[in-house]
Amino acid sequence: MKTKIFEASIDDREMIQIPKSVLEEMGLKKGDSLEISYPVPTEAIERCMRIESSFHSEEEQDGYLCIPNELMEQCGMLNKKVHMICFDEEITITTSDKLCELVPEAIMQIFKEHGISQEEVAKGIAEAREVQ
């Protein structure tokens, strides 16, 4: 099973607003319930990233890579969105900010003008680098 990431917003009533296209893709309709999980940085002692593989069934996808919060803090990555990029015999863990530094400022401005978030750009870069 492939995981997709999307951005949602919080409205004035403190309700999570999920884009209509995402709701349709997920097959959700008004009144459906969702279960949302999220990291709790103040209580967590490490940051765990799910490792998914197309070679395993959903039941077998229980592998996680956990990095101690102390190390994430030393790297300036604690509480930031991170991406794990897998190459042949190499794994790179970096932040969205660092990935977006690879894109010229003028190009980032064009993305912004077209409603493409920094996180979407970073995710695209991470996915493209994995394919190489």
XYZ file of C-alpha atoms in Angstrom, residues 4 13 28 42-43 73 75 90 93 109 124:
11
model
C 0.058 9.713 0.054
C -14.054 26.799 13.951
C -14.918 9.688 2.146
C 7.099 16.681 24.049
C 6.475 13.108 25.156
C 17.803 18.217 18.000
C 20.965 18.245 13.715
C 22.720 5.045 0.901
C 17.514 12.052 5.925
C 8.489 31.888 -6.325
C 8.655 15.966 -5.310
